[in-house]
Coordinates of C-alpha atoms in Angstrom, one line a residue:
Chain L
M300 CA -178.6 138.0 -70.9
S301 CA -175.5 139.9 -70.1
D302 CA -172.4 140.0 -72.3
Q303 CA -169.7 137.9 -70.6
T304 CA -166.9 140.2 -71.6
L305 CA -166.1 143.4 -69.7
D306 CA -165.6 146.7 -71.4
L307 CA -163.2 148.4 -69.1
T308 CA -163.6 151.7 -70.9
A309 CA -167.2 151.9 -70.0
I310 CA -166.6 151.7 -66.2
V311 CA -165.5 155.3 -65.5
P312 CA -168.2 157.0 -67.6
E313 CA -170.8 154.7 -66.0
L314 CA -169.7 155.6 -62.5
R315 CA -169.5 159.3 -63.4
T316 CA -173.0 159.3 -64.8
R317 CA -174.4 157.7 -61.7
G318 CA -172.5 160.1 -59.3
L319 CA -170.3 157.3 -58.0
L320 CA -167.0 158.8 -58.9
P321 CA -165.7 161.2 -56.3
A322 CA -163.8 164.3 -57.4
D323 CA -160.7 163.1 -55.5
T324 CA -160.6 159.7 -57.2
A325 CA -157.0 158.6 -57.7
G326 CA -157.6 155.3 -59.5
V327 CA -160.3 152.9 -60.8
F328 CA -159.8 149.3 -61.6
A329 CA -161.8 146.1 -62.0
S330 CA -160.9 142.6 -60.7
G331 CA -162.4 139.2 -60.3
S332 CA -163.6 136.5 -62.6
M333 CA -164.8 138.9 -65.3
V334 CA -161.3 140.4 -65.6
R335 CA -159.7 137.0 -65.6
G336 CA -161.9 135.7 -68.4
W337 CA -163.7 133.3 -66.2
G338 CA -167.0 135.1 -66.0
N339 CA -170.4 133.6 -66.7
E340 CA -173.9 135.0 -67.0
T341 CA -174.3 135.6 -63.3
S342 CA -170.8 136.9 -62.5
D343 CA -170.6 140.3 -60.8
V344 CA -168.3 143.0 -61.9
D345 CA -166.0 143.9 -59.1
V346 CA -165.0 147.6 -59.3
H347 CA -162.6 149.3 -57.0
V348 CA -162.3 153.1 -56.6
I349 CA -159.4 154.7 -54.8
T350 CA -160.2 158.1 -53.3
G351 CA -158.4 160.7 -51.3
S352 CA -161.0 160.7 -48.5
L353 CA -163.5 158.1 -47.2
R354 CA -166.6 158.2 -49.3
E355 CA -170.1 158.1 -47.8
S356 CA -172.0 155.1 -48.9
S357 CA -175.7 155.1 -50.0
I358 CA -176.1 151.5 -48.9
A359 CA -175.8 150.0 -45.5
E360 CA -173.0 147.6 -46.4
T361 CA -169.5 148.3 -45.0
G362 CA -166.4 146.3 -44.8
H363 CA -164.0 146.3 -41.8
V364 CA -160.2 146.5 -42.2
S365 CA -157.3 146.8 -39.7
L366 CA -156.4 150.1 -41.2
E367 CA -157.3 153.8 -40.6
P368 CA -160.1 154.5 -41.2
N369 CA -161.2 151.0 -40.4
V370 CA -164.1 150.8 -42.8
L371 CA -164.6 150.4 -46.5
T372 CA -167.8 151.6 -48.2
Y373 CA -169.7 150.1 -51.1
E374 CA -172.2 150.7 -53.8
R375 CA -174.2 148.2 -55.8
V376 CA -175.7 148.9 -59.1
Y377 CA -177.0 147.0 -62.1
V378 CA -175.6 147.8 -65.5
N379 CA -177.3 146.2 -68.5
G380 CA -178.5 143.4 -66.3
R381 CA -175.2 142.7 -64.6
R382 CA -174.5 143.5 -61.0
W383 CA -171.5 145.8 -60.3
D384 CA -170.1 145.7 -56.7
I385 CA -168.1 148.9 -56.2
E386 CA -165.7 149.0 -53.3
Y387 CA -164.1 152.3 -52.1
W388 CA -160.7 152.5 -50.6
T389 CA -158.8 155.6 -49.6
Q390 CA -155.2 156.1 -50.9
S391 CA -154.1 156.1 -47.3
Q392 CA -155.7 152.7 -46.7
V393 CA -153.9 151.2 -49.7
D394 CA -150.6 152.7 -48.5
Q395 CA -151.1 151.2 -45.1
L396 CA -151.9 147.8 -46.6
L397 CA -148.8 147.8 -48.8
A398 CA -146.8 148.8 -45.8
K399 CA -147.8 145.5 -44.1
V400 CA -146.1 143.5 -46.9
T401 CA -142.8 145.3 -47.4
W402 CA -139.6 143.3 -46.9
E403 CA -139.0 145.4 -43.9
A404 CA -142.4 144.3 -42.5
Y405 CA -141.7 140.7 -43.4
N406 CA -138.4 140.8 -41.5
S407 CA -139.9 142.7 -38.5
P408 CA -140.4 140.7 -35.3
D409 CA -143.8 142.4 -35.0
S410 CA -145.1 140.6 -38.1
P411 CA -147.4 143.5 -39.3
W412 CA -148.8 141.2 -42.0
S413 CA -150.4 139.1 -39.2
T414 CA -153.0 141.8 -38.8
L415 CA -154.3 141.4 -42.3
S416 CA -158.0 141.2 -42.3
R417 CA -159.9 139.0 -44.7
T418 CA -160.8 142.1 -46.8
E419 CA -157.2 143.2 -46.9
L420 CA -156.1 139.8 -47.9
G421 CA -158.7 139.9 -50.7
M422 CA -157.3 143.1 -52.0
L423 CA -153.7 141.7 -52.0
E424 CA -154.9 138.7 -53.9
R425 CA -156.9 140.8 -56.4
L426 CA -154.4 143.5 -57.2
P427 CA -151.9 141.4 -59.3
Y428 CA -154.6 140.6 -61.9
A429 CA -156.6 143.8 -61.7
A430 CA -157.3 145.7 -64.9
A431 CA -157.2 149.5 -64.9
A432 CA -160.4 151.2 -65.9
D433 CA -158.7 154.6 -66.0
D434 CA -155.4 155.7 -67.5
G435 CA -153.7 152.9 -65.5
G436 CA -151.1 155.0 -63.8
W437 CA -152.3 154.4 -60.3
L438 CA -152.7 150.6 -60.7
S439 CA -149.3 150.2 -62.5
D440 CA -147.5 152.0 -59.6
V441 CA -149.2 149.8 -57.0
Q442 CA -148.6 146.6 -58.9
Q443 CA -144.9 147.5 -59.2
R444 CA -144.8 148.2 -55.4
L445 CA -146.3 144.7 -54.8
R446 CA -143.7 143.1 -57.1
D447 CA -140.9 144.8 -55.1
S448 CA -142.4 143.7 -51.8
A449 CA -142.7 140.5 -49.8
H450 CA -146.3 140.2 -51.0
R451 CA -145.8 136.8 -52.6
V452 CA -143.9 135.1 -49.8
I453 CA -146.3 136.5 -47.2
L454 CA -149.3 135.1 -49.1
V455 CA -147.5 131.8 -49.5
G456 CA -146.8 131.8 -45.8
I457 CA -150.4 132.5 -44.7
S458 CA -151.7 129.5 -46.6
L459 CA -148.8 127.4 -45.6
R460 CA -149.5 128.0 -41.9
E461 CA -153.1 127.1 -42.3
S462 CA -152.1 123.9 -44.0
D463 CA -149.5 123.1 -41.3
G464 CA -152.0 123.5 -38.5
L465 CA -154.5 121.2 -40.2
V466 CA -151.9 118.6 -41.0
E467 CA -151.1 118.5 -37.3
D468 CA -154.8 118.2 -36.5
A469 CA -155.3 115.4 -39.0
A470 CA -152.3 113.5 -37.7
G471 CA -153.5 113.8 -34.1
Q472 CA -157.0 112.9 -34.9
L473 CA -155.9 109.9 -36.9
A474 CA -153.7 108.7 -34.1
A475 CA -156.7 109.1 -31.7
G476 CA -159.0 107.1 -34.0
D477 CA -161.1 110.1 -34.9
V478 CA -161.0 109.2 -38.6
H479 CA -163.9 111.3 -39.7
S480 CA -162.4 114.5 -38.3
A481 CA -159.0 113.5 -39.7
V482 CA -160.5 113.2 -43.2
I483 CA -162.0 116.7 -43.0
A484 CA -158.7 118.2 -41.6
A485 CA -156.6 116.5 -44.3
R486 CA -158.9 117.7 -47.0
L487 CA -158.7 121.3 -45.7
A488 CA -155.0 121.0 -45.3
F489 CA -154.7 120.0 -48.9
N490 CA -156.9 123.0 -50.0
H491 CA -154.5 125.4 -48.2
I492 CA -151.3 123.8 -49.5
V493 CA -152.6 124.1 -53.0
D494 CA -153.4 127.8 -52.3
A495 CA -149.8 128.2 -51.1
L496 CA -148.3 126.4 -54.1
Q497 CA -150.4 128.5 -56.5
A498 CA -149.4 131.7 -54.6
Q499 CA -145.7 130.8 -55.0
E500 CA -146.4 130.5 -58.7
G501 CA -148.1 133.9 -58.7
Q502 CA -151.7 132.6 -58.9
F503 CA -153.2 134.2 -55.8
G504 CA -156.8 133.5 -54.7
S505 CA -157.1 131.7 -51.4
L506 CA -160.3 133.5 -50.7
W507 CA -161.8 132.2 -53.9
P508 CA -161.5 128.4 -53.7
K509 CA -164.1 128.0 -56.4
W510 CA -161.4 129.0 -58.9
R511 CA -158.7 126.7 -57.6
A512 CA -158.9 124.3 -60.5
R513 CA -158.8 127.2 -63.0
R514 CA -155.7 128.5 -61.3
M515 CA -154.2 125.0 -61.2
T516 CA -154.4 124.9 -65.0
L517 CA -152.3 128.1 -65.1
I518 CA -149.3 126.7 -63.2
N519 CA -147.0 124.1 -64.5
S520 CA -146.1 122.3 -61.2
K521 CA -143.9 119.3 -61.1
V522 CA -144.7 118.7 -57.5
L523 CA -148.4 118.5 -58.1
T524 CA -149.8 117.7 -61.5
F525 CA -153.3 118.7 -62.4
E526 CA -154.3 115.0 -62.5
T527 CA -153.1 114.4 -58.9
Y528 CA -154.6 117.7 -57.8
W529 CA -158.0 116.9 -59.2
A530 CA -158.0 113.3 -57.9
T531 CA -157.3 114.6 -54.4
E532 CA -159.7 117.6 -54.7
T533 CA -162.4 115.2 -55.6
M534 CA -161.3 112.5 -53.2
A535 CA -161.3 110.1 -56.2
N536 CA -159.2 107.5 -54.3
F537 CA -161.1 107.7 -51.1
D538 CA -162.0 104.2 -49.7
S539 CA -164.8 104.5 -47.2
G540 CA -163.6 101.1 -45.8
N541 CA -160.2 102.5 -45.1
P542 CA -160.4 106.3 -44.8
G543 CA -157.1 106.4 -42.8
A544 CA -155.2 105.5 -46.0
W545 CA -156.6 108.5 -47.8
V546 CA -155.7 110.7 -44.8
E547 CA -152.1 109.4 -44.8
D548 CA -151.7 109.8 -48.6
T549 CA -153.1 113.3 -48.5
I550 CA -150.9 114.4 -45.6
G551 CA -148.0 112.9 -47.5
L552 CA -148.9 114.9 -50.5
C553 CA -149.2 118.1 -48.4
R554 CA -145.8 117.4 -46.9
K555 CA -144.3 116.9 -50.4
I556 CA -145.7 120.1 -51.7
S557 CA -144.8 121.9 -48.5
S558 CA -141.1 121.0 -48.9
E559 CA -141.0 122.7 -52.3
L560 CA -142.3 126.0 -51.0
E561 CA -140.0 128.7 -49.6
V562 CA -141.1 131.3 -47.0
Chain X
M151 CA -128.1 103.3 -32.9
T152 CA -130.2 102.4 -29.9
E153 CA -133.6 102.5 -31.5
Q154 CA -132.8 99.8 -34.1
N155 CA -133.0 96.1 -33.4
D156 CA -132.2 92.9 -35.3
S157 CA -135.3 93.1 -37.4
A158 CA -133.9 96.2 -39.1
P159 CA -136.7 98.8 -38.6
V160 CA -136.8 101.5 -41.2
P161 CA -136.9 105.2 -40.5
R162 CA -140.2 106.9 -41.1
I163 CA -141.2 110.6 -40.9
P164 CA -144.2 111.0 -38.6
L165 CA -147.3 112.5 -40.3
N166 CA -147.0 115.7 -38.3
V167 CA -143.4 116.4 -39.3
R168 CA -142.5 118.5 -42.3
L169 CA -139.5 119.9 -44.1
R170 CA -139.6 123.7 -44.6
K171 CA -137.5 126.0 -46.7
H172 CA -137.3 129.2 -44.7
R173 CA -135.2 132.1 -45.8
G174 CA -132.6 130.0 -47.5
R175 CA -132.4 127.4 -44.8
H176 CA -134.0 123.9 -44.6
L177 CA -135.7 123.1 -41.3
A178 CA -137.2 119.8 -40.2
I179 CA -140.2 120.9 -38.1
G180 CA -142.1 118.6 -35.7
Y181 CA -144.7 119.2 -33.1
E182 CA -142.2 120.3 -30.5
H183 CA -138.8 120.4 -32.1
A184 CA -137.2 121.9 -35.2
L185 CA -133.8 121.1 -36.6
E186 CA -131.8 122.9 -39.3
L187 CA -130.6 120.5 -42.0
S188 CA -127.5 120.8 -44.2
P189 CA -127.8 120.1 -47.9
T190 CA -126.5 116.6 -47.3
A191 CA -129.0 116.1 -44.5
V192 CA -131.8 117.2 -46.8
F193 CA -130.7 114.6 -49.3
I194 CA -130.8 111.9 -46.6
W195 CA -134.2 113.3 -45.4
N196 CA -135.6 112.9 -48.9
Q197 CA -134.6 109.2 -49.0
I198 CA -136.7 108.5 -45.9
D199 CA -139.9 107.0 -47.4
G200 CA -140.9 104.6 -44.7
T201 CA -139.7 101.6 -46.7
T202 CA -136.0 102.2 -47.4
D203 CA -133.8 100.9 -44.6
V204 CA -130.6 102.5 -43.3
D205 CA -128.4 100.5 -45.6
G206 CA -130.5 101.6 -48.6
I207 CA -130.3 105.2 -47.6
A208 CA -126.5 104.9 -47.1
Q209 CA -126.1 103.4 -50.5
A210 CA -128.0 106.3 -52.1
V211 CA -125.7 108.8 -50.2
S212 CA -122.6 106.9 -51.3
T213 CA -123.7 107.1 -54.9
E214 CA -124.8 110.8 -54.7
Y215 CA -121.7 112.1 -53.0
A216 CA -119.2 109.5 -54.3
I217 CA -118.0 108.4 -50.9
D218 CA -117.6 104.8 -49.6
V219 CA -120.6 103.1 -48.1
E220 CA -119.1 102.7 -44.6
T221 CA -118.6 106.5 -44.3
A222 CA -122.1 107.1 -45.7
L223 CA -123.5 104.7 -43.2
E224 CA -121.9 106.5 -40.3
D225 CA -123.3 109.8 -41.5
V226 CA -126.8 108.4 -42.1
R227 CA -126.9 106.8 -38.7
A228 CA -125.6 110.0 -37.0
L229 CA -128.3 112.1 -38.6
L230 CA -131.1 109.6 -38.0
D231 CA -130.1 109.4 -34.3
E232 CA -130.3 113.1 -34.0
L233 CA -133.6 113.3 -35.8
S234 CA -135.2 110.5 -33.8
G235 CA -133.9 112.2 -30.6
H236 CA -136.1 115.2 -31.6
Q237 CA -139.0 113.0 -32.6
L238 CA -138.5 114.1 -36.2
V239 CA -138.1 110.5 -37.3
V240 CA -139.5 107.3 -35.9
W241 CA -138.5 103.7 -36.4
D242 CA -141.0 101.4 -38.0
S243 CA -140.5 97.7 -37.3
S244 CA -143.6 96.7 -39.3
A245 CA -142.4 98.0 -42.6
Q246 CA -141.0 95.7 -45.2
P247 CA -137.5 97.0 -45.6
R248 CA -136.2 98.0 -49.0
H249 CA -132.4 98.1 -49.4
G250 CA -132.3 100.7 -52.1

């Protein structure tokens, strides 16, 4: 089966050999679990290619973004038994994306970041741990622009708002006696508040909840220890005879974490 | 304090109310109302746990800020009145009060 380490230097030659590296390529990088060292035998390799102009795709798959042009194109290949998902962005699309998370954008009453699509959010969450597959100049510049921007506080805020809404839902449902719905809402609220906490600590990944526990091990949070996180994530203290108590405890925990976050 | 009675209800933060740090300010945010809190008010807010009564909170404020308990009690009552007026705090008569 496939090697579970990723040879970054092999990516560009492989793309070039297969005709998947446009002449106007500005940057190539890998992201995802393989880069973070969390890969397993069936993990895909996520490759991103930044080009000057929109590349035609040979497969039907496209992604939609709130940018111009409003589509991303993809390729999918298998290299030594491992699937590579290759996503193409134009330089202009990346520039537009970064423009949505500048401090100026953050302070704007128009809230440009509110138009972030799921795919755009994914790119913003991937970029901080991306690994260059070329000389690294392009990625290094973009990562510096992110560090200088409101990227972190905006990503914290997005997860925080999701949690806030679900906490209100859970409280209302509990008050109305709809305990089952309140349990689900409280559980989801907790998921989002953990994402917000992790984002504040620089561990982004709300779109990849499967790695939440891994990320939790990478932050040293006084407000939420791993033990408390895991007990809540797994609903270890849930009493089916008194589900309301779990909802109240979980909302209380969300509130405690929330008060430690700054947006 | 109009909401309190002889059985000494304790202040409690409703489930849907939260404290938020927003651009250097602290805001207590409820379903309909939000109120900016001073650093002292944040300290008082953090003492509201649904079991500590007003006297207990005032004692904590007195200790934290080295002021007499009577003055602390006035400050705590004033803040709790304001918060409860905005439905950011409710009074719980069923709680077993703890005096700090």
